[in-house]
Amino acid sequence: MFIFRNLKTRIWFIVSVSLAVLLLVVNLVTTQNGFIYNTLKLVLGEERAITAEGDGENLFIADYDSKSEVLAAANEFNEKIEEEGIILLKNDETDGKTLLPLDKSVTVSVFGKNSVDLVYGGSGSSGSKGGDTVDLYKSLTDAGLRYNETLKNFYENDGQSGSGRPSNPAIGTLIAGFATGETPVTSYTDAVRSSFSSSDAAIVVISRIGGEGFDLPTTMATDFTFKEKVEGAKSVDSHYLELDQNEEDMIALACENFDDVIILLNTGTTMELGFLEEYPQIKACLWMGYPGNSGAAAVGKVLVGDVVPSGHTTDTWAKDFTLDPSWQNFSYNRTNAGNSYTVDGKNAGYYFVDYEEGIYVGYRYYETRAVSYNGKVGSETKDYPDGESWYRDNVIFPMGYGLSYTSFEWEIVGRPQGKVSITADDTIEVKVAVTNTGTRDGADVVQLYYTAPYEPGGVEKAHVVLGDFQKVFVKAGETETVTLSLPVTDMKSYDYAGTGGYLLEAGDYQIRISENAHETVDSVTYNLASDVTFDEDTETGKPVENRFDDVSSHIANYLTREDWSNFPTTPTAEDRQTTSAFISSLKYVRSDEADAQMPYYTEEWAEQGAENGLVLKDLIGADLEDKEWDKLLDQLTAGEMAELIGTGAYKTIEMLDSIGKPPVVDSDGPSGFVSFMAMANATVYDTCTYAAE
């Protein structure tokens, strides 16, 4: 009992037992769960990729002499990606001259706490372990611009301007709100305010994070009690993709002190940008996305015109996200556990999403609604006389939109007169002559959309759908011709309620050559004489049939262009409840009959465990169609193949005995060789994080 009488021995005993229990639990969890076990071995460095030793021959021919050369080339390429991807969203004229490009004699005041801490990439598997990043201020300096150093120093001083935005949430985190980290205008000192007079224009940086495993919040609360808002938010009912109060105040401050204001959007997603129309001082807006390691270097080049912007939007930028049909069923539905369903009255812990918007997502909703407007619906508070006035009030930038520092004219080459007959076997080709009518070399994006025939009550179709596009570089005063193509079968629709397969309906198909999804430059009409149905999958030959007829009655209640009043609503607790009997009915039961209908099914099983004497390095450089690959794979057993594709955690396992394959670290993620699972691995270093454009 001495242990318990003495304070030091009691502490020693408690700590020792606690550690023993913890180690036992960790050992049990990691050894019994293959994924966790393999992941920990990789992260903690127990396993390392090895290089198979050959007989002296070079297995790979490198394009570069050193890793530093590879990194330099990657960063140079990434900068080009950013140059091509930056979108000029706004560039107003004053006295016949646009604000951008800036003269290199200009001095700018850069507003925004995030200007000194840009969002360079996402989190999770797109997280970065790259080399040094190029910051915004270096980009401005390299482009020949001067900046307000007093304002920059203020943002770099956390004691004066605040600590900035929090770290990105971890994978799997559900967040009720997230602070932008923007500095309140009340923190701006007299010295900082006085420094504005030394600058000719203002750049306001607006940043938003994003990453794997968490949804951007549709509220701005500190937690799911929704009682308090996060710092800087307007209210708990705000959302993350609109300006918070600190940002609104900062923009107002910039507009009070400058006649020329540029908004720089450092965000991987669309945002509500209605504020661009509220301030006459905001004359320009650029979207830069996430620039990766080196991409920010392109921003200064675009600002001064060394690079002519040529990026275009990849979706519609709406003014009010809460009026979008997909808002009603997104994420946690602004309620604690509002996106999980209950089984027999108990929370199942699994997510629930009802896609009541059907096919009307993004630009397909806005463009279709604009031509079939039928009155106020949903949560709208205003009615409109027609669809076009509704569109102007709800959309700030359409899909495919982007400005330039030069100008272009398009003309369809050999434009057919009247309707052109087509069959399902045809591919439509449209040649477009693109002339650069401006004074600068630049690139434009020619876009092809199609409008398929639609009858009220028939198969749902969006009014316009993107069919093809091409980016073309044209020197000033010259013309280049591009060919856009669209297989007729690409215009088919799935007819779940009728044929139970794919359908090309008879009628007129309008092929639009457009600047964006809303503005058509020219069009050609093609006619399909009769309906064409597709009962079999064109790739596998398997029959096409409804797999979910048991819920077709629910699909019939989805949003329809015939009557927009059937607008999605936020799911209630009753909508999200089900029974254990229903869940059990969904479980897949293997059977020869069921498997035979699947695309992967084959009656011929590959040979297993063959002794063909091949090793993986024998096939380096071999064509993918080479029959030797089959022989190599025949050496594997079904168990080995299952283990190869089923375990690993950002690596592939060792298979030296069967095919001579060493373990390999696969550290590539969405932004390059930066996978977070390889952060601790010494084989991954000095890599480039690529731009998210």
mmCIF file of C-alpha atoms in Angstrom, residues 65 86 102 108 123 194 222 244 283-284 288 295 310 315 324 345 418 470 479 530 560 580 593 596 625 634 649:
data_model
loop_
_atom_site.group_PDB
_atom_site.id
_atom_site.type_symbol
_atom_site.label_atom_id
_atom_site.label_comp_id
_atom_site.label_asym_id
_atom_site.label_seq_id
_atom_site.Cartn_x
_atom_site.Cartn_y
_atom_site.Cartn_z
ATOM 1 C CA ASP A 65 19.648 16.532 -64.099
ATOM 2 C CA ILE A 86 -7.025 34.078 -63.977
ATOM 3 C CA LEU A 102 -2.367 49.372 -64.568
ATOM 4 C CA VAL A 108 -1.248 50.484 -54.759
ATOM 5 C CA SER A 123 -6.509 20.964 -47.287
ATOM 6 C CA SER A 194 -2.715 58.473 -43.411
ATOM 7 C CA THR A 222 -19.645 29.305 -33.358
ATOM 8 C CA ASP A 244 -18.725 39.195 -43.563
ATOM 9 C CA LYS A 283 -13.900 49.324 -61.359
ATOM 10 C CA ALA A 284 -12.180 45.951 -61.706
ATOM 11 C CA MET A 288 -7.109 34.186 -59.041
ATOM 12 C CA GLY A 295 1.099 30.972 -59.348
ATOM 13 C CA SER A 310 -8.081 34.686 -70.817
ATOM 14 C CA ASP A 315 -20.238 27.906 -63.503
ATOM 15 C CA ASP A 324 -30.631 28.522 -55.557
ATOM 16 C CA GLY A 345 -36.331 6.884 -34.445
ATOM 17 C CA GLY A 418 -31.693 26.566 -93.292
ATOM 18 C CA GLN A 470 -11.791 25.524 -77.469
ATOM 19 C CA THR A 479 -7.469 35.309 -87.585
ATOM 20 C CA SER A 530 -37.555 10.611 -85.715
ATOM 21 C CA THR A 560 -39.472 20.784 -63.345
ATOM 22 C CA SER A 580 -34.503 -0.877 -40.306
ATOM 23 C CA GLU A 593 -27.888 -13.887 -62.106
ATOM 24 C CA ALA A 596 -24.208 -11.307 -64.965
ATOM 25 C CA GLU A 625 -1.692 -3.220 -75.175
ATOM 26 C CA ASP A 634 -1.513 -13.946 -64.439
ATOM 27 C CA ALA A 649 -2.905 4.412 -47.825
#
